Short mmCIF file of C-alpha atoms in Angstrom, two decimals:
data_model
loop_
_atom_site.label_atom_id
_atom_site.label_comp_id
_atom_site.label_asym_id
_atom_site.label_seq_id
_atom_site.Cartn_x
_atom_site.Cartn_y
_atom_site.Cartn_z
CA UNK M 1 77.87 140.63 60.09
CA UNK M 2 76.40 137.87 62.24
CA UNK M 3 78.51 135.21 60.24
CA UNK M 4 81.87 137.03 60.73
CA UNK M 5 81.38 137.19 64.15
CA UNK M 6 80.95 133.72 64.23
CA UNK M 7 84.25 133.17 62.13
CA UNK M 8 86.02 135.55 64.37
CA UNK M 9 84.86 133.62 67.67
CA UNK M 10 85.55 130.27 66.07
CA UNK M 11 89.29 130.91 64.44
CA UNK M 12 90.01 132.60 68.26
CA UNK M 13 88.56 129.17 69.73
CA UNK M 14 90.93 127.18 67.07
CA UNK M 15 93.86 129.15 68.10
CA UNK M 16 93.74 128.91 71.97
CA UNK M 17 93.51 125.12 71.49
CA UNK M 18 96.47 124.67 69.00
CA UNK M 19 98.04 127.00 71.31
CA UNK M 20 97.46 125.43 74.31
CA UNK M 21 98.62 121.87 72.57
CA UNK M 22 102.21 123.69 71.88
CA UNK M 23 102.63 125.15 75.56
CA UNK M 24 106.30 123.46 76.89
CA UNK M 25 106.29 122.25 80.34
CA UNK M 26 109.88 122.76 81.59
CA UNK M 27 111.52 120.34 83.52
CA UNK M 28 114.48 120.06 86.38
CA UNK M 29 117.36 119.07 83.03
CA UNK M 30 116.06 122.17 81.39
CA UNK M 31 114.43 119.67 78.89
CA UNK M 32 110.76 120.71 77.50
CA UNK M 33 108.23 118.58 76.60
CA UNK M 34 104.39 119.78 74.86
CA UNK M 35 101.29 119.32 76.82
CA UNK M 36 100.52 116.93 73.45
CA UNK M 37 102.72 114.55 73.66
CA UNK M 38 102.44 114.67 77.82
CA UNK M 39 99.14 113.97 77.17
CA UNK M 40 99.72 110.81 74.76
CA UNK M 41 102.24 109.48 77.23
CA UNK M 42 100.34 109.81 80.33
CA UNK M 43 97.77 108.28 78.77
CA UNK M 44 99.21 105.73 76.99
CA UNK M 45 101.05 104.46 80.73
CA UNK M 46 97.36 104.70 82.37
CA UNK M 47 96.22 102.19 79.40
CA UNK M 48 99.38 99.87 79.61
CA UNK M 49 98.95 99.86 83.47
CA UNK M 50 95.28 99.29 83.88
CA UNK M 51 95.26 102.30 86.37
CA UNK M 52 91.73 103.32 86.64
CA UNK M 53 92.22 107.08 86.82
CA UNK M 54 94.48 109.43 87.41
CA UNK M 55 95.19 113.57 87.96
CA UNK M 56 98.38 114.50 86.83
CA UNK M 57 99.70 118.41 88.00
CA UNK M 58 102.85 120.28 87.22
CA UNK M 59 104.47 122.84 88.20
CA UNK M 60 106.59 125.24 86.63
CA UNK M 61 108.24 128.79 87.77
CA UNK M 62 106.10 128.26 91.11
CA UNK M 63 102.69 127.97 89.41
CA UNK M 64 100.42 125.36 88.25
CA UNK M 65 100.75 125.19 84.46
CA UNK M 66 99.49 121.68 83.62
CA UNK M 67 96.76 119.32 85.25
CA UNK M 68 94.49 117.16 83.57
CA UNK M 69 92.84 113.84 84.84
CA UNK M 70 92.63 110.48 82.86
CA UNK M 71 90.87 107.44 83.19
CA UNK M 72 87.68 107.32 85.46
CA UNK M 73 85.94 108.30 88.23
CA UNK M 74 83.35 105.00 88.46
CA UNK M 75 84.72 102.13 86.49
CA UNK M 76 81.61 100.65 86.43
CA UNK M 77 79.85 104.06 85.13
CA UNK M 78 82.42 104.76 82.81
CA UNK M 79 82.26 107.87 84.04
CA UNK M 80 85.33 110.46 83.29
CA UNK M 81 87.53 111.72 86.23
CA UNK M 82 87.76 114.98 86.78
CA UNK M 83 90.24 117.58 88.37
CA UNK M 84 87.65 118.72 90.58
CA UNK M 85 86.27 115.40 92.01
CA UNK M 86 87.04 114.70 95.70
CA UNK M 87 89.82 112.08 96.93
CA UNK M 88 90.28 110.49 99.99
CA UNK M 89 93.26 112.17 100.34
CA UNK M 90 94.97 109.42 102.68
CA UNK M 91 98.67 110.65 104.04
CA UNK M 92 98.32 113.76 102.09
CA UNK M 93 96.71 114.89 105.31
CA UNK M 94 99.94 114.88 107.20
CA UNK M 95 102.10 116.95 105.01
CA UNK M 96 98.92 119.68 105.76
CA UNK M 97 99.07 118.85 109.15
CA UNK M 98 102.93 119.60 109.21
CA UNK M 99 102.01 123.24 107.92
CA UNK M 100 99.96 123.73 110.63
CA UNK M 101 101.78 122.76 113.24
CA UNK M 102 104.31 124.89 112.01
CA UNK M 103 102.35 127.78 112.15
CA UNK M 104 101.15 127.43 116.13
CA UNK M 105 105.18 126.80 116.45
CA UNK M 106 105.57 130.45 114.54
CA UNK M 107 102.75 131.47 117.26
CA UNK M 108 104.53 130.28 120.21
CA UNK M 109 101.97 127.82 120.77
CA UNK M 110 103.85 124.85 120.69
CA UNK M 111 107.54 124.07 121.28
CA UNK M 112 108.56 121.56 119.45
CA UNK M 113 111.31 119.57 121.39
CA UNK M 114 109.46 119.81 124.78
CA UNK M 115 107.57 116.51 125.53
CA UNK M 116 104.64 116.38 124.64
CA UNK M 117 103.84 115.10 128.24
CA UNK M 118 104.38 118.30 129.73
CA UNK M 119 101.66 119.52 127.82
CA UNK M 120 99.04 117.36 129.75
CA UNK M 121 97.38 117.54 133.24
CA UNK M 122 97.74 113.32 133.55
CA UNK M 123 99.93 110.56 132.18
CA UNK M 124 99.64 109.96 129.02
CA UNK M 125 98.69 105.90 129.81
CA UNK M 126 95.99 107.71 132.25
CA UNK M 127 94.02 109.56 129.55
CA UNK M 128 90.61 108.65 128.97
CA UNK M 129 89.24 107.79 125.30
CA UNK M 130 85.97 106.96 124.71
CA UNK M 131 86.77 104.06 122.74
CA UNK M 132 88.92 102.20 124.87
CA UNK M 133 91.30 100.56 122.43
CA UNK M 134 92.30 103.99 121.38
CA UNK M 135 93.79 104.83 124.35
CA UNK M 136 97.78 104.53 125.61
CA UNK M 137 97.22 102.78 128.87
CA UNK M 138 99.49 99.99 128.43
CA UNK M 139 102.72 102.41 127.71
CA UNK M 140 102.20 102.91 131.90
CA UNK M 141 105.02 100.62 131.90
CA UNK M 142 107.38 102.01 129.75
CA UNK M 143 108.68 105.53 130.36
CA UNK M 144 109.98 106.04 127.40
CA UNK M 145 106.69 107.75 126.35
CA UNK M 146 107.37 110.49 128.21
CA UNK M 147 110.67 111.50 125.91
CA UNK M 148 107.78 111.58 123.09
CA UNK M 149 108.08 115.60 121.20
CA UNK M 150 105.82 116.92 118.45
CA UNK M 151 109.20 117.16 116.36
CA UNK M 152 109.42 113.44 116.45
CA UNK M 153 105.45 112.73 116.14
CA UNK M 154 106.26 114.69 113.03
CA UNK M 155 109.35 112.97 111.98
CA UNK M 156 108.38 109.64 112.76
CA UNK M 157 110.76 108.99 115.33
CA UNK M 158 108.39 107.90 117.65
CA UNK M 159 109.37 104.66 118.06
CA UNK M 160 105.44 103.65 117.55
CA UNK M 161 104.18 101.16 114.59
CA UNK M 162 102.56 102.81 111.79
CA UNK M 163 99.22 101.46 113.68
CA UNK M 164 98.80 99.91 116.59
CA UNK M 165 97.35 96.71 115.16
CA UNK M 166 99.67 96.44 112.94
CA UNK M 167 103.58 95.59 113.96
CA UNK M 168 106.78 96.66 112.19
CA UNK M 169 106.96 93.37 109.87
CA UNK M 170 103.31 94.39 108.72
CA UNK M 171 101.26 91.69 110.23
CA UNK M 172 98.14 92.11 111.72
CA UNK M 173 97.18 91.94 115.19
CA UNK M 174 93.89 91.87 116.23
CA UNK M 175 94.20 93.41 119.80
CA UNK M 176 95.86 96.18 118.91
CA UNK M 177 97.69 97.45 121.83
CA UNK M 178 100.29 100.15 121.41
CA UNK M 179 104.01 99.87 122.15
CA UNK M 180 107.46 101.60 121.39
CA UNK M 181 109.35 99.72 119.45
CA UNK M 182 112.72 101.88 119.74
CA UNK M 183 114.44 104.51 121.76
CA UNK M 184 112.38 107.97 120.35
CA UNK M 185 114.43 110.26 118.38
CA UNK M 186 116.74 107.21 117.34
CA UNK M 187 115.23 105.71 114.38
CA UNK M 188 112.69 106.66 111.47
CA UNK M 189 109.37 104.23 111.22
CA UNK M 190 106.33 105.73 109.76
CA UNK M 191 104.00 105.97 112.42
CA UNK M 192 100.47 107.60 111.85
CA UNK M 193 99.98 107.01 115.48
CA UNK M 194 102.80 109.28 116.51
CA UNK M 195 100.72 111.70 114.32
CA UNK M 196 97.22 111.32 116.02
CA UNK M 197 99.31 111.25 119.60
CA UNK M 198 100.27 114.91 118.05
CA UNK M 199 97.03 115.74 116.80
CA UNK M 200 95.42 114.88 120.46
CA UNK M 201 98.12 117.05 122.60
CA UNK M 202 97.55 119.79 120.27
CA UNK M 203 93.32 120.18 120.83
CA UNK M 204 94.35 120.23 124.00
CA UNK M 205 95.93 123.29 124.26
CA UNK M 206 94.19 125.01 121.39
CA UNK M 207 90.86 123.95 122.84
CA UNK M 208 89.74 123.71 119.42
CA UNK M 209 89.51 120.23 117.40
CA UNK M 210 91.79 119.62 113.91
CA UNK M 211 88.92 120.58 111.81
CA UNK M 212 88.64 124.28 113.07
CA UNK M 213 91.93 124.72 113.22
CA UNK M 214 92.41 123.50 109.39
CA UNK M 215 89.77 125.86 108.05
CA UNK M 216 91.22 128.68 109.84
CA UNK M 217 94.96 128.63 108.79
CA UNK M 218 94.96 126.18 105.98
CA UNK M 219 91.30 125.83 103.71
CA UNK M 220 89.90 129.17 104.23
CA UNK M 221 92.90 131.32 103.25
CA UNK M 222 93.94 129.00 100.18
CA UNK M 223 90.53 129.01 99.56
CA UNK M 224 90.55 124.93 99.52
CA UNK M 225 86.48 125.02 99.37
CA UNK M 226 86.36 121.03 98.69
CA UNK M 227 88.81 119.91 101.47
CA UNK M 228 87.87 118.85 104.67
CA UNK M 229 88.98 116.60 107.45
CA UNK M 230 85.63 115.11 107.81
CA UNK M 231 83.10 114.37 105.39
CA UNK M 232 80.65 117.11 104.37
CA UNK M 233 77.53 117.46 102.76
CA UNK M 234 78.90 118.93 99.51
CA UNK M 235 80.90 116.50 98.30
CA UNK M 236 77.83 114.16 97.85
CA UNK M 237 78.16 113.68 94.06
CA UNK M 238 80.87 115.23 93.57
CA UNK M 239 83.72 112.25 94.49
CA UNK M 240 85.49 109.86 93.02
CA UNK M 241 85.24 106.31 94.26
CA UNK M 242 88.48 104.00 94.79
CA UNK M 243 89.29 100.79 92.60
CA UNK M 244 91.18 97.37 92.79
CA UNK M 245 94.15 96.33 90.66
CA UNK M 246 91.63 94.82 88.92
CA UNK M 247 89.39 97.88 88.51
CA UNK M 248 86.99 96.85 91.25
CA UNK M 249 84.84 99.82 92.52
CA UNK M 250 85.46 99.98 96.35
CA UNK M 251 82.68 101.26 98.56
CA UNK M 252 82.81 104.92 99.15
CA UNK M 253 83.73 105.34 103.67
CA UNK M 254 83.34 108.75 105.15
CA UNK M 255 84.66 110.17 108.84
CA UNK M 256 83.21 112.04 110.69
CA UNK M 257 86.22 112.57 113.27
CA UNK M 258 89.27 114.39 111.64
CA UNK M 259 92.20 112.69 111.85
CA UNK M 260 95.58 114.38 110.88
CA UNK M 261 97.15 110.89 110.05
CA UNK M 262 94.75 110.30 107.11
CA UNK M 263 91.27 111.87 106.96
CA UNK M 264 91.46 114.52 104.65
CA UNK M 265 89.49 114.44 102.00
CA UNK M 266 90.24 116.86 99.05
CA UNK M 267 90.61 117.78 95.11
CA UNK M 268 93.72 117.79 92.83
CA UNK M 269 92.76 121.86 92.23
CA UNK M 270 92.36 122.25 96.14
CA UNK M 271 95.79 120.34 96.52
CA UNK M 272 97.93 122.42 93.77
CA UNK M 273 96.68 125.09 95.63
CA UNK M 274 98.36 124.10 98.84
CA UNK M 275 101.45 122.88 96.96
CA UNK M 276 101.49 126.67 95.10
CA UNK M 277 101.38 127.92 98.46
CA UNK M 278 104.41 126.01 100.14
CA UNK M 279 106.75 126.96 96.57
CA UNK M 280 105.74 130.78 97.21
CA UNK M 281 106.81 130.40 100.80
CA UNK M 282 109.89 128.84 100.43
CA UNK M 283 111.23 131.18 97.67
CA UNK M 284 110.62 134.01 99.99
CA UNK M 285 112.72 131.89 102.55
CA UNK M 286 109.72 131.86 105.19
CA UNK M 287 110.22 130.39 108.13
CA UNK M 288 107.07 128.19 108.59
CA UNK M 289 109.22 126.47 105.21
CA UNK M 290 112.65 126.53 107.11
CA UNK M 291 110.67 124.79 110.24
CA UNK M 292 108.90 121.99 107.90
CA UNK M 293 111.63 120.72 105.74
CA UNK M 294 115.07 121.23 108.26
CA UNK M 295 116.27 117.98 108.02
CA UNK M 296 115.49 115.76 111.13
CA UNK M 297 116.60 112.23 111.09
CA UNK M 298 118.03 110.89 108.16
CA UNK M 299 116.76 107.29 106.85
CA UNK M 300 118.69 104.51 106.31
CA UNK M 301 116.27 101.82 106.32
CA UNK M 302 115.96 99.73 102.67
CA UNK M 303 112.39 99.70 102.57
CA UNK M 304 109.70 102.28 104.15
CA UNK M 305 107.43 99.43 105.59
CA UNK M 306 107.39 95.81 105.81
CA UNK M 307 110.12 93.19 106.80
CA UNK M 308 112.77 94.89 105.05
CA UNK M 309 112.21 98.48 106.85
CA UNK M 310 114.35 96.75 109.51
CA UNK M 311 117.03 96.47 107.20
CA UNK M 312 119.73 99.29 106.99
CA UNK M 313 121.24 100.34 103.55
CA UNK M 314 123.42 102.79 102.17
CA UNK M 315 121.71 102.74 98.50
CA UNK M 316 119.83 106.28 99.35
CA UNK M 317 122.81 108.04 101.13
CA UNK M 318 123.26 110.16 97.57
CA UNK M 319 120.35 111.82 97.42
CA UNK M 320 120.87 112.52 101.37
CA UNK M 321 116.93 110.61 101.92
CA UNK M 322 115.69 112.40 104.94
CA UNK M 323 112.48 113.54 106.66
CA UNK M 324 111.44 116.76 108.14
CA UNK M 325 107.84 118.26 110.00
CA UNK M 326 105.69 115.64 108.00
CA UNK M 327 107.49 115.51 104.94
CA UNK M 328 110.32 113.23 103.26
CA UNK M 329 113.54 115.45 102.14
CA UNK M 330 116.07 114.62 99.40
CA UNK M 331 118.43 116.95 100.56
CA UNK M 332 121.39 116.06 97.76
CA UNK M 333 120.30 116.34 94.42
CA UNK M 334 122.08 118.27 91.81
CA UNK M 335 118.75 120.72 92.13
CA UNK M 336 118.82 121.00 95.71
CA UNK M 337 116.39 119.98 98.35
CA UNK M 338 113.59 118.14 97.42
CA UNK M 339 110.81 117.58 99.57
CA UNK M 340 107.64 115.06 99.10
CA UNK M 341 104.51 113.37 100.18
CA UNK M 342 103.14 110.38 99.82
CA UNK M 343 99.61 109.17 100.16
CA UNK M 344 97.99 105.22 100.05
CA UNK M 345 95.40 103.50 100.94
CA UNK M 346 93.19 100.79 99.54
CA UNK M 347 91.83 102.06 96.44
CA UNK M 348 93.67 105.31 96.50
CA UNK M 349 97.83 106.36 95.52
CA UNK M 350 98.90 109.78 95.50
CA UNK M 351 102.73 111.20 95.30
CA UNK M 352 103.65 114.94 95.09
CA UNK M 353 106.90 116.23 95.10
CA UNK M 354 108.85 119.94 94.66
CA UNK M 355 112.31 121.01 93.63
CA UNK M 356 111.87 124.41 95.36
CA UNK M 357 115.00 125.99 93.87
CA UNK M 358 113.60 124.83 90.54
CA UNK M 359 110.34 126.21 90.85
CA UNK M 360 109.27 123.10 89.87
CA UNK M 361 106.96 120.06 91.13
CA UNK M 362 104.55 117.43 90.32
CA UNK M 363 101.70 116.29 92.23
CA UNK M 364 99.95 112.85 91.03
CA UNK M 365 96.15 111.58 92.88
CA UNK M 366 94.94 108.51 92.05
CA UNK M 367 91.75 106.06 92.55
CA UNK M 368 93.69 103.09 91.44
CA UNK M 369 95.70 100.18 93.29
CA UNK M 370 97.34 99.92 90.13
CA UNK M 371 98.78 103.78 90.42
CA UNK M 372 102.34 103.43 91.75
CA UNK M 373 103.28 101.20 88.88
CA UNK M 374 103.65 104.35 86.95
CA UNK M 375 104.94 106.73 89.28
CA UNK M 376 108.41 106.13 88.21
CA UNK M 377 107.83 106.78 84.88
CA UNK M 378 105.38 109.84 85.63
CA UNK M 379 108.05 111.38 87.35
CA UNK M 380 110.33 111.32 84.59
CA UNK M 381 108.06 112.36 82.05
CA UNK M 382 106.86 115.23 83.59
CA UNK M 383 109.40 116.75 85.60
CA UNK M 384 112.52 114.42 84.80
CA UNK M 385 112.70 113.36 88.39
CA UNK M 386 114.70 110.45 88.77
CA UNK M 387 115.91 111.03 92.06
CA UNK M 388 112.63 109.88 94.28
CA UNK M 389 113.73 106.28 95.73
CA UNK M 390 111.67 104.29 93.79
CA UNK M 391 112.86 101.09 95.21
CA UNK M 392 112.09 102.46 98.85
CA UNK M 393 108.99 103.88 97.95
CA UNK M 394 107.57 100.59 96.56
CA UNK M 395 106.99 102.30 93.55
CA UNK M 396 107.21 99.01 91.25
CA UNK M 397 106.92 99.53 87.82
CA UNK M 398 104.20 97.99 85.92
CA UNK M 399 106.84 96.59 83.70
CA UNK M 400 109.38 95.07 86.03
CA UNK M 401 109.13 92.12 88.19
#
């Protein structure tokens, strides 16, 4: 009797894996592919592209139905990335952020086209930082601040660099002072300093700091247990560590002050959580999903950053390229709006991106430099997206020039 049972358990084991192998992962075309040979292709790219490791997540029919990681957590180690291993989640923070904002907007906390100025008891040049250099005092100059609204902190209208000690052409300067470097509400430039100005009106009138306010209306109800804004205690051991192009382990670096421009740290299981979340609300037509992706400013720039992000071009006019409450539209594809999120920072390249009228999205987290060199192809593979500007993106392939 003993040995049938065994049998029994066994042939059930065999089945649920050959079954699993066969599973079809739908994608925008109607095309299917197997989570075999999705496997052997993601794989194969990670191996062409030296990209150290890699979580891959689909979505089909509004729920998670494929994620697997590849490659590894510690080059060095050798040891195998997991799903569940913490990221430094980089810009991923901001498309979070956007969700929350648009809740205290729901709440009638927050208007989002009154200046932000009205919302303090000094100028904004007169506020007082503890660390000096953080501060806005030399904007007491230019007025323009004073124009400054959450929806174009959010929409990176700002007129502000990305950071302050870096300019638009990306070059470093070392002093770091802050300036607008066009009218606000005129022209799109990624600016995670339009989000911390944001992040700082908004503890102010909450009274409560980015962290709280995260756990209560984002991590606790989507039960994201492994995401935080600041480093905590349990993901000792349990992270991933970021890598070179050439597969370099980079020192792990923790916060300890949440910063909605780029602290977050989290999982690719807490993320597809979130990303579930936003495809549920949007095909119930919520309006925290109307307020996030209505179309604000539409991008005509050639490049997102460097030199040629001062550049205008009409190459991403057909796919109507766009941005929203923290998040980059496509508002003309043949499967309707598309919305997406970038992350990147040294050691660490993440992309996620839904078709909401599909059903359908892909969310990719990597601890590789080398990462974005497969996007393009990812994308295609997995969801047939070939829609996301590429080109814009700096999304290079691996195998062109």
């Amino acid at each position: 009797m003993k040995s049938i049972l065994i049998l029994l358990v066994f042939t059930l084991f065999h089945l649920s894996c050959s079954n699993s192998k066969t599973i079809l992962i739908e994608r925008l075309d109607g095309s299917k592919i197997s989570v075999a040979d999705l496997d052997t292709q993601i794989q194969k790219l990670v191996d062409t592209a030296d990209v150290t490791g890699i979580t891959v997540s689909v979505f089909n029919k509004d729920t998670l139905t494929y994620q697997k990681a590849f490659g590894y957590s510690n080059y060095e180690k050798k040891d195998s990335l997991r799903i569940d291993e913490v990221f430094y989640g980089a810009s991923l923070s901001k498309s979070l952020f956007g969700y929350l904002v648009a809740h205290l907007v729901e709440e009638g906390v927050l208007d989002l086209d009154r200046p932000l100025q009205h919302y303090l008891d000094k100028p904004l040049p007169e506020l007082h930082f503890e660390k000096e250099w953080r501060g806005f005092k030399n904007l007491q100059d230019d007025s323009r601040h004073e124009q400054i609204t959450a929806r174009m902190c959010l929409s990176h209208t700002t007129g502000f660099p990305n950071w302050r000690w870096i300019n638009r052409m990306g070059e470093f300067h070392e002093e770091g002072k802050i300036q607008i470097y066009s009218d606000p509400g005129t022209r799109y430039s990624y600016s995670g300093e339009g989000i911390r100005l944001l992040q700082i009106v908004i503890q102010k009138i909450t009274g409560k700091d980015l962290e709280a306010l995260a756990r209560a209306l984002v991590f606790d109800p989507l039960q994201m247990d492994m995401s935080s804004y600041v480093w905590q205690k349990r993901f000792e051991e349990k992270y991933c560590y970021g890598h070179t192009a050439d597969q370099q382990v980079i020192p792990k670096d923790t916060e300890d002050e949440p910063g909605a421009a780029g602290s977050m740290e989290t999982t690719a299981t807490d993320y597809s959580k979130f990303l579930e979340h936003i495809l549920a609300l949007e095909s119930q037509d919520s309006p925290i999903t109307q307020l996030m992706f209505e179309p604000t400013i539409e991008i005509t720039s050639k490049m997102q950053f460097g030199p040629e992000s001062l550049e205008t071009t009409t190459e991403n006019e057909k796919i109507g390229l766009n941005y929203g409450m923290a998040w980059g539209l496509m508002t003309k594809t043949p499967y309707g709006k598309a919305v997406f999120k970038e992350g990147h920072s040294d050691g660490f390249q993440h992309y996620s991106i839904l078709f909401p009228k599909k059903d359908t999205g892909v969310l990719l987290m990597s601890n590789s430099d080398n990462a974005e060199r497969i996007f393009k192809e990812l994308l295609q593979i997995t969801i047939g997206d070939s829609y996301t500007s590429w080109k814009w993106e700096n999304y290079i392939p691996y195998n062109e020039k």
